[in-house]
Coordinates of C-alpha atoms in Angstrom, one line a residue:
M234 CA 126.2 100.3 86.3
T235 CA 124.4 100.5 89.8
A236 CA 123.9 103.8 91.5
P237 CA 124.8 104.4 94.9
A238 CA 122.5 103.8 98.0
A239 CA 120.1 106.8 98.4
A240 CA 120.8 108.8 101.7
A241 CA 118.0 107.8 104.1
P242 CA 115.4 110.5 103.9
E243 CA 115.8 113.1 106.6
S244 CA 113.1 112.6 109.4
A245 CA 110.5 115.5 109.4
P246 CA 109.5 117.1 112.5
P247 CA 106.4 115.0 114.1
H248 CA 103.1 116.2 112.2
P249 CA 100.5 116.6 115.3
G250 CA 98.2 114.2 113.1
D251 CA 101.0 111.7 112.8
P252 CA 100.3 109.2 115.6
G253 CA 102.1 106.1 116.0
P254 CA 105.5 104.7 117.4
P255 CA 108.3 107.1 117.3
A256 CA 108.9 108.2 113.5
L257 CA 106.4 106.2 111.9
R258 CA 106.4 108.1 108.9
H259 CA 110.1 108.2 108.7
R260 CA 110.1 104.2 108.8
I261 CA 107.8 104.2 106.1
D262 CA 109.7 106.8 104.0
R263 CA 112.8 104.7 104.7
A264 CA 111.1 101.3 103.5
L265 CA 110.2 103.0 100.1
A266 CA 113.4 104.7 99.9
D267 CA 115.4 101.2 100.4
F268 CA 113.0 99.4 97.9
V269 CA 112.5 102.0 95.2
E270 CA 116.3 102.5 95.2
R271 CA 117.4 99.1 95.0
E272 CA 114.5 98.4 92.0
S273 CA 115.5 101.5 90.2
A274 CA 119.1 100.6 90.3
L275 CA 118.4 97.4 88.5
L276 CA 116.4 99.3 86.0
E277 CA 119.3 101.3 85.5
D278 CA 121.7 98.4 85.0
I279 CA 119.7 97.2 81.8
D280 CA 120.6 100.7 80.3
P281 CA 122.3 103.8 81.1
D282 CA 119.6 105.5 78.9
L283 CA 117.3 104.4 81.6
S284 CA 118.6 106.7 84.3
V285 CA 116.0 109.3 83.4
V286 CA 113.2 107.2 84.3
A287 CA 115.0 105.5 87.2
A288 CA 115.4 109.5 88.5
Q289 CA 111.5 110.0 88.2
L290 CA 110.6 106.8 90.0
R291 CA 112.7 108.1 92.9
R292 CA 111.2 111.6 92.8
T293 CA 107.7 110.7 92.2
T294 CA 108.2 107.9 95.4
G295 CA 110.0 110.4 97.4
T296 CA 107.2 113.0 98.5
G297 CA 103.4 112.7 100.0
K298 CA 101.6 112.4 103.3
R299 CA 101.7 108.6 103.8
L300 CA 98.0 108.8 105.0
R301 CA 97.0 105.5 103.1
A302 CA 100.1 103.4 104.6
A303 CA 99.2 105.2 108.1
F304 CA 95.5 103.7 107.9
C305 CA 97.1 100.1 106.8
Y306 CA 99.4 100.1 110.0
W307 CA 96.5 101.0 112.4
G308 CA 94.3 98.6 110.8
W309 CA 96.6 95.7 111.8
R310 CA 97.5 97.3 115.1
G311 CA 93.9 98.0 115.6
A312 CA 93.2 94.2 115.3
G313 CA 95.8 93.9 118.6
R314 CA 98.8 93.1 116.5
D315 CA 102.4 94.3 117.6
D316 CA 104.5 97.0 115.8
G317 CA 107.2 95.4 113.4
E318 CA 108.9 96.6 110.3
D319 CA 107.0 93.8 108.2
I320 CA 103.8 95.8 108.7
V321 CA 105.5 99.0 107.7
R322 CA 106.6 97.6 104.7
A323 CA 103.2 96.2 103.7
A324 CA 101.9 99.2 104.2
A325 CA 104.3 101.1 102.4
A326 CA 103.1 99.3 99.2
L327 CA 100.0 101.1 99.4
E328 CA 102.0 104.5 99.0
L329 CA 103.1 103.0 95.3
V330 CA 99.5 102.5 94.5
H331 CA 98.9 106.1 95.3
A332 CA 102.0 107.1 93.6
A333 CA 100.9 105.2 90.1
A334 CA 97.6 106.9 90.9
C335 CA 98.7 110.1 90.7
V336 CA 101.0 109.8 88.2
H337 CA 98.1 108.3 85.8
D338 CA 95.7 111.0 87.1
D339 CA 97.9 114.0 86.2
L340 CA 98.5 112.6 82.5
I341 CA 94.6 112.5 82.3
D342 CA 94.1 115.8 83.4
R343 CA 97.1 117.3 82.1
S344 CA 98.0 118.9 85.2
A345 CA 101.5 120.7 85.4
L346 CA 102.2 120.8 89.2
R347 CA 101.9 118.0 92.1
H348 CA 103.9 119.0 95.5
G349 CA 104.8 122.3 93.9
R350 CA 107.1 120.4 91.1
D351 CA 106.8 119.4 87.7
T352 CA 104.1 116.2 87.3
A353 CA 105.9 113.3 85.9
H354 CA 105.1 113.8 82.1
R355 CA 106.2 117.5 82.4
S356 CA 109.7 116.5 84.0
L357 CA 110.0 113.6 81.5
A358 CA 109.4 115.8 78.6
D359 CA 112.1 118.2 79.9
N360 CA 114.6 115.2 79.8
R361 CA 113.5 114.0 76.5
P362 CA 111.2 116.2 74.3
G363 CA 108.1 114.4 72.8
T364 CA 108.3 111.1 75.1
G365 CA 107.3 112.7 78.6
R366 CA 103.7 111.3 78.6
A367 CA 104.6 107.9 76.9
L368 CA 107.4 107.8 79.3
A369 CA 105.1 108.7 82.4
L370 CA 102.4 106.4 81.5
L371 CA 104.8 103.3 81.7
V372 CA 106.2 104.8 85.3
G373 CA 103.0 104.7 86.4
D374 CA 102.4 101.1 85.2
L375 CA 105.8 100.0 86.8
L376 CA 105.1 101.7 90.4
I377 CA 101.7 99.5 90.1
S378 CA 103.8 96.5 89.8
W379 CA 106.2 97.8 92.2
S380 CA 103.2 97.9 94.8
G381 CA 102.5 94.2 94.7
Q382 CA 105.9 93.2 94.7
L383 CA 106.7 95.2 97.9
F384 CA 103.7 94.2 99.4
T385 CA 104.6 90.2 98.5
E386 CA 108.6 90.8 99.9
C387 CA 107.5 92.8 103.1
G388 CA 108.1 89.8 105.3
L389 CA 105.0 88.6 107.0
P390 CA 103.9 85.2 106.5
A391 CA 102.1 83.9 103.2
A392 CA 98.8 83.0 105.0
Y393 CA 98.7 86.8 106.2
L394 CA 99.5 87.9 103.1
N395 CA 96.5 85.4 101.3
R396 CA 94.1 86.9 103.7
A397 CA 94.3 90.2 102.1
R398 CA 95.0 89.3 98.2
P399 CA 91.3 89.9 97.6
L400 CA 91.2 92.8 98.8
W401 CA 94.0 94.2 96.7
A402 CA 92.1 93.1 93.1
T403 CA 89.3 95.1 94.7
L404 CA 91.0 98.2 95.6
A405 CA 92.5 97.9 91.9
R406 CA 89.1 97.5 90.2
E407 CA 87.3 100.4 92.2
L408 CA 90.3 102.8 91.5
V409 CA 90.1 102.3 88.0
A410 CA 86.4 102.3 88.2
G411 CA 86.5 105.9 89.7
E412 CA 88.9 107.3 87.6
C413 CA 86.8 106.1 84.3
L414 CA 83.7 107.5 85.9
E415 CA 85.5 111.1 86.3
V416 CA 86.9 110.7 82.6
L417 CA 83.2 109.7 81.3
R418 CA 81.4 112.5 82.8
T419 CA 84.1 115.2 82.5
R420 CA 83.1 117.9 79.6
R421 CA 79.8 116.4 78.9
R422 CA 76.6 118.2 79.9
D423 CA 74.6 115.4 80.2
A424 CA 77.2 114.1 82.8
L425 CA 77.3 117.3 84.6
P426 CA 73.9 117.4 86.1
P427 CA 72.8 119.7 89.2
D428 CA 73.3 116.2 91.0
P429 CA 76.1 115.9 93.8
A430 CA 74.7 111.9 93.9
R431 CA 76.8 111.2 91.0
S432 CA 80.0 113.4 92.0
L433 CA 79.9 111.6 95.3
Q434 CA 80.2 108.3 93.4
V435 CA 82.9 109.3 91.5
I436 CA 85.1 110.3 94.8
R437 CA 84.1 107.6 96.5
Y438 CA 85.6 105.1 94.1
K439 CA 88.1 107.2 92.9
T440 CA 89.6 108.1 96.4
A441 CA 87.6 107.5 99.3
K442 CA 88.1 103.7 99.3
Y443 CA 91.7 103.5 98.4
T444 CA 92.9 106.2 100.7
V445 CA 91.1 105.2 104.1
E446 CA 88.6 102.1 103.9
H447 CA 90.5 99.6 101.7
P448 CA 94.0 100.6 103.4
L449 CA 92.5 100.0 106.9
Q450 CA 90.7 96.9 105.9
I451 CA 94.2 95.4 104.1
G452 CA 96.1 96.2 107.6
G453 CA 92.8 94.3 109.4
L454 CA 93.0 91.2 107.0
L455 CA 96.9 90.6 107.4
A456 CA 95.9 90.8 111.3
G457 CA 93.2 88.4 111.1
A458 CA 90.6 91.0 112.2
P459 CA 86.8 89.5 112.9
P460 CA 84.3 90.7 110.2
A461 CA 82.8 93.3 112.9
L462 CA 85.9 95.1 112.9
L463 CA 86.5 95.3 109.3
T464 CA 82.9 96.5 109.2
A465 CA 83.7 99.2 111.3
F466 CA 86.9 100.4 109.4
S467 CA 84.4 100.8 106.2
A468 CA 81.8 102.9 108.9
Y469 CA 85.1 104.8 109.7
G470 CA 86.9 104.8 106.2
V471 CA 84.3 105.6 103.3
P472 CA 82.9 108.8 104.8
L473 CA 86.6 109.9 106.3
G474 CA 87.7 109.5 102.6
E475 CA 84.7 111.1 101.0
A476 CA 85.2 114.0 103.7
F477 CA 89.2 114.1 102.5
Q478 CA 88.2 114.6 99.0
L479 CA 85.6 116.7 99.4
R480 CA 88.3 119.0 101.2
D481 CA 90.6 118.5 98.5
D482 CA 87.9 119.7 95.8
L483 CA 87.6 123.2 98.2
L484 CA 91.5 123.5 98.3
G485 CA 92.0 122.9 94.4
V486 CA 89.7 125.7 93.9
Y487 CA 90.2 127.9 97.1
G488 CA 93.5 127.4 97.9
T489 CA 96.9 128.6 96.4
P490 CA 99.6 126.8 94.4
E491 CA 102.3 128.1 97.1
T492 CA 100.3 126.2 100.0
T493 CA 98.7 123.2 97.9
G494 CA 101.6 122.7 95.6
K495 CA 99.3 122.3 92.3
S496 CA 97.1 125.0 90.0
N497 CA 94.2 126.2 91.3
L498 CA 92.9 126.4 87.9
D499 CA 93.2 122.2 87.5
D500 CA 89.3 121.8 88.2
L501 CA 88.4 124.4 86.3
T502 CA 90.3 123.6 83.0
G503 CA 89.6 120.0 83.4
A504 CA 85.8 120.8 84.1
R505 CA 86.0 118.1 86.5
P506 CA 82.6 116.7 87.7
T507 CA 83.2 117.8 91.5
V508 CA 80.5 118.2 94.1
L509 CA 81.2 121.8 94.5
L510 CA 80.6 122.4 90.6
A511 CA 77.4 119.8 91.0
L512 CA 76.2 122.0 94.2
T513 CA 76.9 125.5 92.0
L514 CA 75.1 124.3 88.8
A515 CA 71.8 123.1 90.8
A516 CA 71.6 126.3 92.6
A517 CA 72.5 128.7 89.8
T518 CA 70.4 130.5 87.8
G519 CA 69.7 129.9 84.1
S520 CA 72.2 132.8 82.9
E521 CA 74.6 132.0 86.1
R522 CA 74.6 128.3 84.7
A523 CA 75.3 129.6 80.8
E524 CA 78.2 131.7 81.7
L525 CA 79.8 129.1 84.1
H526 CA 79.5 126.4 81.4
A527 CA 80.9 129.0 78.9
A528 CA 83.8 129.4 81.4
L529 CA 84.1 125.4 81.7
D530 CA 84.5 125.3 77.8
R531 CA 87.2 127.9 77.4
P532 CA 90.5 125.4 76.3
E533 CA 92.6 127.6 79.1
P534 CA 90.5 129.3 81.9
G535 CA 92.2 131.9 83.6
A536 CA 92.2 134.1 86.8
A537 CA 88.9 135.8 85.9
E538 CA 86.8 132.5 85.3
L539 CA 88.4 130.9 88.7
E540 CA 87.3 134.3 90.3
Y541 CA 83.7 134.0 88.7
F542 CA 83.6 130.5 89.6
R543 CA 84.5 131.2 93.6
K544 CA 82.0 134.1 93.7
L545 CA 79.1 132.0 92.3
A546 CA 79.9 128.8 94.5
D547 CA 79.8 131.4 97.6
A548 CA 76.5 133.0 96.6
T549 CA 74.8 130.1 95.7
G550 CA 75.8 128.4 99.1
A551 CA 77.8 125.6 97.3
R552 CA 80.9 126.0 99.2
R553 CA 78.7 126.2 102.5
G554 CA 77.2 122.8 101.3
V555 CA 80.4 121.2 100.6
E556 CA 81.6 122.1 104.2
E557 CA 78.4 120.6 105.5
L558 CA 78.6 117.3 103.5
I559 CA 82.3 117.1 105.0
A560 CA 81.1 118.0 108.7
A561 CA 78.4 115.3 108.5
R562 CA 80.6 113.0 107.1
A563 CA 83.4 113.7 109.9
A564 CA 80.9 112.8 112.5
R565 CA 80.0 109.6 110.9
A566 CA 83.6 108.6 110.8
T567 CA 83.8 109.8 114.9
A568 CA 80.9 107.6 115.6
A569 CA 82.4 104.7 114.2
V570 CA 85.8 104.7 116.1
T571 CA 84.4 105.5 119.2
A572 CA 81.7 102.9 118.9
A573 CA 84.4 100.1 117.7
H574 CA 86.2 100.9 120.9
A575 CA 83.3 101.0 123.3
D576 CA 82.5 97.3 122.2
R577 CA 86.1 96.6 122.6
L578 CA 86.6 95.5 118.9
L579 CA 89.4 98.6 118.4
T580 CA 92.6 98.8 120.7
T581 CA 93.0 101.9 122.6
D582 CA 95.8 103.1 120.9
A583 CA 94.4 102.4 117.6
A584 CA 91.1 104.4 118.3
E585 CA 93.3 107.4 119.3
A586 CA 95.4 107.1 116.3
L587 CA 92.1 106.8 113.7
H588 CA 90.8 110.1 115.3
A589 CA 94.5 112.0 115.1
L590 CA 94.2 111.0 111.5
A591 CA 90.7 111.9 110.7
A592 CA 91.7 115.7 112.3
R593 CA 95.1 115.5 110.0
C594 CA 92.9 114.5 107.2
L595 CA 90.2 117.0 107.7
T596 CA 91.8 120.1 108.9
R597 CA 94.7 120.0 106.2
T598 CA 95.5 123.3 104.2
A599 CA 97.6 121.1 101.4

């Protein structure tokens, strides 16, 4: 039985950092909804028991900031190409990569909430006890497959797509590398030294490159951008992507679930090797470090452990240090766009959009 087509997502009020043609974010949502509805219905046609999986696929892909798609779109426009639904669909494919990464990341971290709702493995466990983690793993795998399918079906000429295919492989390899590095460096004293460089390496590959740099470059490659522009996209994308994740790490500890949509105990419970943790350990005294390690070793840290970490990160200057890292990377990203525009590598509307997207990444509260 084929499910009825999903209703078009309601257009959200324009965000001050949502640059682009009218309702670009809504168009990305629509492209995703159309594709996911079609594919989910085909899944349900196989057997009615799969309706619970199809429903989760729709939920998982129905929310998000759509930043990766926006960066891909502006990589295309920055190279001088015109607006069109084909590039919107190609850009939307990157949101399926992100959705898959979130499902798998939540599985690895055993996170309970994302966007204020149950994570995929929690939601699926409610529907069929004992199968939540297995079903969520398969949902994430299917989303990865869907990303390539939507990209190749976007409507752009095959010659354009072929220019970007090698970077898709790089994106996948580096994303998995970052995830693996985080797993290998979590809950290991020898993998949690007071050295932020190791933590920065994790976020560079786990988040920064596939959030900003690679989407921009994929859009640029689709458009036939010259090497100099692709280099400028890297000069902007890597520091901005790192700043984006550094901001996320601060929000993960100092934010509130009502605002961020996830537990502010996640990083502490998972003992994730964040830059904030590395800087805190580096500046703490021996007794403070021992007490922090004891908090990280608890199976279920609570409000008291979170408050201790917050106070220690403040007292040691670690929180301020992360803010300084964010500011330095924001300045580098801004300078890269300004220089690319001055050198006439980047169109004016794209330069303005990239500045606005940077502000959106860095001033967010969720």
